[in-house]
Coordinates of C-alpha atoms in Angstrom, one line a residue:
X1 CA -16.2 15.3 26.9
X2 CA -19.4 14.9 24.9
X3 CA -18.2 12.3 22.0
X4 CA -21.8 10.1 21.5
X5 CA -23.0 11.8 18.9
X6 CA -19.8 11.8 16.7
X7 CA -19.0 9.3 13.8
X8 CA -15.1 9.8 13.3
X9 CA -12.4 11.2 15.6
X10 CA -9.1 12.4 14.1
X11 CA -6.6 13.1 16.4
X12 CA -3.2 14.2 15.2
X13 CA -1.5 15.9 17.9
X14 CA 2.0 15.2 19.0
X15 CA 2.0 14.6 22.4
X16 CA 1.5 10.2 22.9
X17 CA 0.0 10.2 26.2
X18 CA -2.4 12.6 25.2
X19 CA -3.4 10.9 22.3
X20 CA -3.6 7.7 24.0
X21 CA -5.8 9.1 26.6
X22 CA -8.0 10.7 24.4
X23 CA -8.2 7.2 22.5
X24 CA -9.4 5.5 25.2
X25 CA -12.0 8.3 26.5
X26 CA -13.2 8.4 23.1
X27 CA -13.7 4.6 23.1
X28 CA -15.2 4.5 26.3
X29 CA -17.6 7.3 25.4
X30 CA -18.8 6.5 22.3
X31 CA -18.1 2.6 21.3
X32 CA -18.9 2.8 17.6
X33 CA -17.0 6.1 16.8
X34 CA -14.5 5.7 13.8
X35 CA -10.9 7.1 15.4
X36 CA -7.9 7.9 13.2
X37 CA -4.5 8.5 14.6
X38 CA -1.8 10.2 13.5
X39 CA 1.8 9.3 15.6
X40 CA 4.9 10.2 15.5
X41 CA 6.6 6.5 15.7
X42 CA 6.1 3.2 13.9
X43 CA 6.7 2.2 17.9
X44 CA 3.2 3.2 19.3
X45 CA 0.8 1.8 16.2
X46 CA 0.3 -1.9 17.7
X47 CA -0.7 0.1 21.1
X48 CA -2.7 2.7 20.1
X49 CA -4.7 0.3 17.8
X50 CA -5.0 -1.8 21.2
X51 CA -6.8 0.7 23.1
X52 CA -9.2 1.8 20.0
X53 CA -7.9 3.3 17.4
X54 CA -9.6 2.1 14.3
X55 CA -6.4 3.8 12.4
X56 CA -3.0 4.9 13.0
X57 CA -0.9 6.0 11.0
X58 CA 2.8 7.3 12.0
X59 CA 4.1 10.0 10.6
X60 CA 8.2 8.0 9.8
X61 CA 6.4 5.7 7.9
X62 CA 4.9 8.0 5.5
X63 CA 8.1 10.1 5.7
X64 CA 9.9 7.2 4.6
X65 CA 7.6 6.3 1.6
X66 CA 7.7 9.7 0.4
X67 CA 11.5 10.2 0.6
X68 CA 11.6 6.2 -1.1
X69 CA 9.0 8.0 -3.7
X70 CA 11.2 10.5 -4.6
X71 CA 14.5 8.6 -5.1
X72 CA 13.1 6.2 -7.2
X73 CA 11.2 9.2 -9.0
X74 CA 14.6 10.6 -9.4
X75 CA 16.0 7.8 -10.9
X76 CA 13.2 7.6 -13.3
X77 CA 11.5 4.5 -12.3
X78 CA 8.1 4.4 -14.5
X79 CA 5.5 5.8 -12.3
X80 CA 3.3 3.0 -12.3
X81 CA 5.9 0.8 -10.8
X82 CA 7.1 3.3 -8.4
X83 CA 2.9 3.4 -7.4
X84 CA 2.4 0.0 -7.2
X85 CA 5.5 -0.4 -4.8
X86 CA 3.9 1.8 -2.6
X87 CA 0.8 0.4 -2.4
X88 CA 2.6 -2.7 -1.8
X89 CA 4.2 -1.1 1.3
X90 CA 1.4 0.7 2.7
X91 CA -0.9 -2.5 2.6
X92 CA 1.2 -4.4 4.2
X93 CA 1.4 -2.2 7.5
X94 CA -0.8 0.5 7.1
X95 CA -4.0 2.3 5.0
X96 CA -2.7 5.9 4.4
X97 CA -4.8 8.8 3.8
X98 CA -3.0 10.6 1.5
X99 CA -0.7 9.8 -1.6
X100 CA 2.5 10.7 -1.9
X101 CA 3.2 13.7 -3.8
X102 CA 5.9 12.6 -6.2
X103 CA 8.8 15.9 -7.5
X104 CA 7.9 17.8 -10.7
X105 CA 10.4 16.9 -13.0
X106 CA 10.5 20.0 -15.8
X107 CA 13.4 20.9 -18.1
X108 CA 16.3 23.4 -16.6
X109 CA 15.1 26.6 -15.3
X110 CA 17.0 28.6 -18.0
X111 CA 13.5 27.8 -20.3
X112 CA 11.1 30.1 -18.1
X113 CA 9.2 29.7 -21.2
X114 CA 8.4 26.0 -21.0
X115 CA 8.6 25.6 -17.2
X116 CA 5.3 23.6 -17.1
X117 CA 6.4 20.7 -19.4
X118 CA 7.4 17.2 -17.6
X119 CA 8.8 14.0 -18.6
X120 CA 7.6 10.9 -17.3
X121 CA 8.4 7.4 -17.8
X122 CA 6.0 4.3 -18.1
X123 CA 6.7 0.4 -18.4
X124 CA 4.6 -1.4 -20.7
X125 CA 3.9 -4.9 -18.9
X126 CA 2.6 -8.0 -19.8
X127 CA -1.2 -7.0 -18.9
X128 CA -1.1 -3.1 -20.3
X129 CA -4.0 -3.3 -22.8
X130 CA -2.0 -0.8 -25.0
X131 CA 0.8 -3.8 -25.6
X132 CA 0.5 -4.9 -29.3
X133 CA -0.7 -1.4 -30.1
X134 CA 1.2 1.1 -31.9
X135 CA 1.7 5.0 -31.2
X136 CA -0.6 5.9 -34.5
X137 CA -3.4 2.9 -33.3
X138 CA -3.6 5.1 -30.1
X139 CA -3.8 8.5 -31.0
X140 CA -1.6 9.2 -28.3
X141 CA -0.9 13.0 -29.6
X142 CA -4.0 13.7 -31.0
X143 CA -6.1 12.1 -27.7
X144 CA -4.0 13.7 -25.0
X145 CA -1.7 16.3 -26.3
X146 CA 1.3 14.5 -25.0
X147 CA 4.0 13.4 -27.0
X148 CA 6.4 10.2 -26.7
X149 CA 9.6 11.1 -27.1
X150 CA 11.5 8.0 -27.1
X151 CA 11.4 4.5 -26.1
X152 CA 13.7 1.8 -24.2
X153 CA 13.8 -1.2 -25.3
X154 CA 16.2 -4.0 -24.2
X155 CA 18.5 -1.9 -23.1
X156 CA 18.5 0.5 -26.0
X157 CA 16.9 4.2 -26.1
X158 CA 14.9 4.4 -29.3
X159 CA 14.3 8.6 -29.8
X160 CA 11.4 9.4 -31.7
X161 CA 9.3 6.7 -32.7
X162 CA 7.3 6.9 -35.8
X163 CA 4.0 6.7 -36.0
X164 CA 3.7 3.0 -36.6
X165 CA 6.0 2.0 -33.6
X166 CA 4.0 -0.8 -32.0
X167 CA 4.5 -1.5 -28.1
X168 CA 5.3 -4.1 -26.6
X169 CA 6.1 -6.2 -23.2
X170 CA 9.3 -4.6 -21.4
X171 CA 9.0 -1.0 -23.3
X172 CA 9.4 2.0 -21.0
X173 CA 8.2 4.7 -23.0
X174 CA 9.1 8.3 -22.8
X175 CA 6.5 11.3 -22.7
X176 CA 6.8 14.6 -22.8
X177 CA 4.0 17.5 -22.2
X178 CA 2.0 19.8 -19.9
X179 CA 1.6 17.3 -16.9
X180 CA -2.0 16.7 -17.2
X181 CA -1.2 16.1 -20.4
X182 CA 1.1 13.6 -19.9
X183 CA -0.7 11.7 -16.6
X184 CA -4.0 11.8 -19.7
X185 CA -1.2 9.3 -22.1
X186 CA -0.5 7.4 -19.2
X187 CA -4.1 6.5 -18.2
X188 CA -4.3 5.8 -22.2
X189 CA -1.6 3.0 -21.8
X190 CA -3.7 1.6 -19.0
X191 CA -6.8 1.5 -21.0
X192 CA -7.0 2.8 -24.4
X193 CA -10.3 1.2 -25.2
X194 CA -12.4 2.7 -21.9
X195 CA -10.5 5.9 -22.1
X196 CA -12.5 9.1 -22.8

């Protein structure tokens, strides 16, 4: 096996005493080469990172983040919360390569018309630069296309705030929209004065 003049090995095949053999020939043969693991069990990370691999990452683990993505999804947990939770959970054990791809939540499938509109959630926090800020002061409509169609606040669902509604700390807000349009609002929350 000719592996010196490689930079990064990715092995992802399911078999674990292949893929820890071929760990440690790849270490053996080439020293500074960059190897990525994919496994099947949480079990074999700690070994597989002891003979070389610079990476593992097992495949229950990011089954289980993406199945925990999804049920929190469904229970309309504000995406950035659900996010940060997983990045909470993947830094603590493991760097994953890929993010989990959260459902597309549209309206019934009666409205074949409208089948590309979503609804999303988003929880205004302490540090969201659009706190203070009201819907008209962010040209929420008018900069992304996407429209808020309600708001929760302490408990209570607010449905179609005017114009002059001003968030604040503790707000989950509603949108509604194509879902480009709607992941555009979000990023506005999150930074209305560097968004462009």
């Amino acid at each position: 096996m000719e592996l010196g003049f490689l930079k990064t090995l990715v092995i992802v095949i399911s078999d674990p005493a292949s893929t820890r053999r071929i760990v440690q020939l790849a270490r053996k043969e080439n020293p500074g080469i960059y190897i990525i693991v994919r496994t099947r069990y949480t079990a074999e990370v700690e070994n597989l990172l002891h003979m070389g691999a610079n990476e593992v990452i097992p495949e229950e683990f990011e089954t289980s983040i993406e199945i925990f993505a999804k049920v929190l999804h469904r229970y309309q947990v504000p995406r950035n919360l659900l996010l940060d939770q997983i990045e909470r959970i993947r830094s603590g054990n493991y760097e994953a390569l890929r993010r989990v791809e959260l459902p597309v939540k549209s309206l019934p499938e009666k409205c074949e018309i409208i089948t590309d509109i979503e609804t999303e959630t988003y929880l205004i926090g302490e540090k969201t630069p659009a706190a203070g800020l009201s819907i008209r002061d962010l040209k929420i409509r008018s900069t992304t296309g996407a429209t808020v169609i309600a708001v929760r606040r302490e408990g209570e669902i607010l449905p179609s705030p005017d114009p002059n509604f001003v968030f604040k700390n503790g707000d989950i807000v509603y949108f509604i929209g194509e879902r480009e349009k709607v992941l555009k609002a979000i990023e506005l929350l999150e930074g209305p004065k560097t968004f462009k």
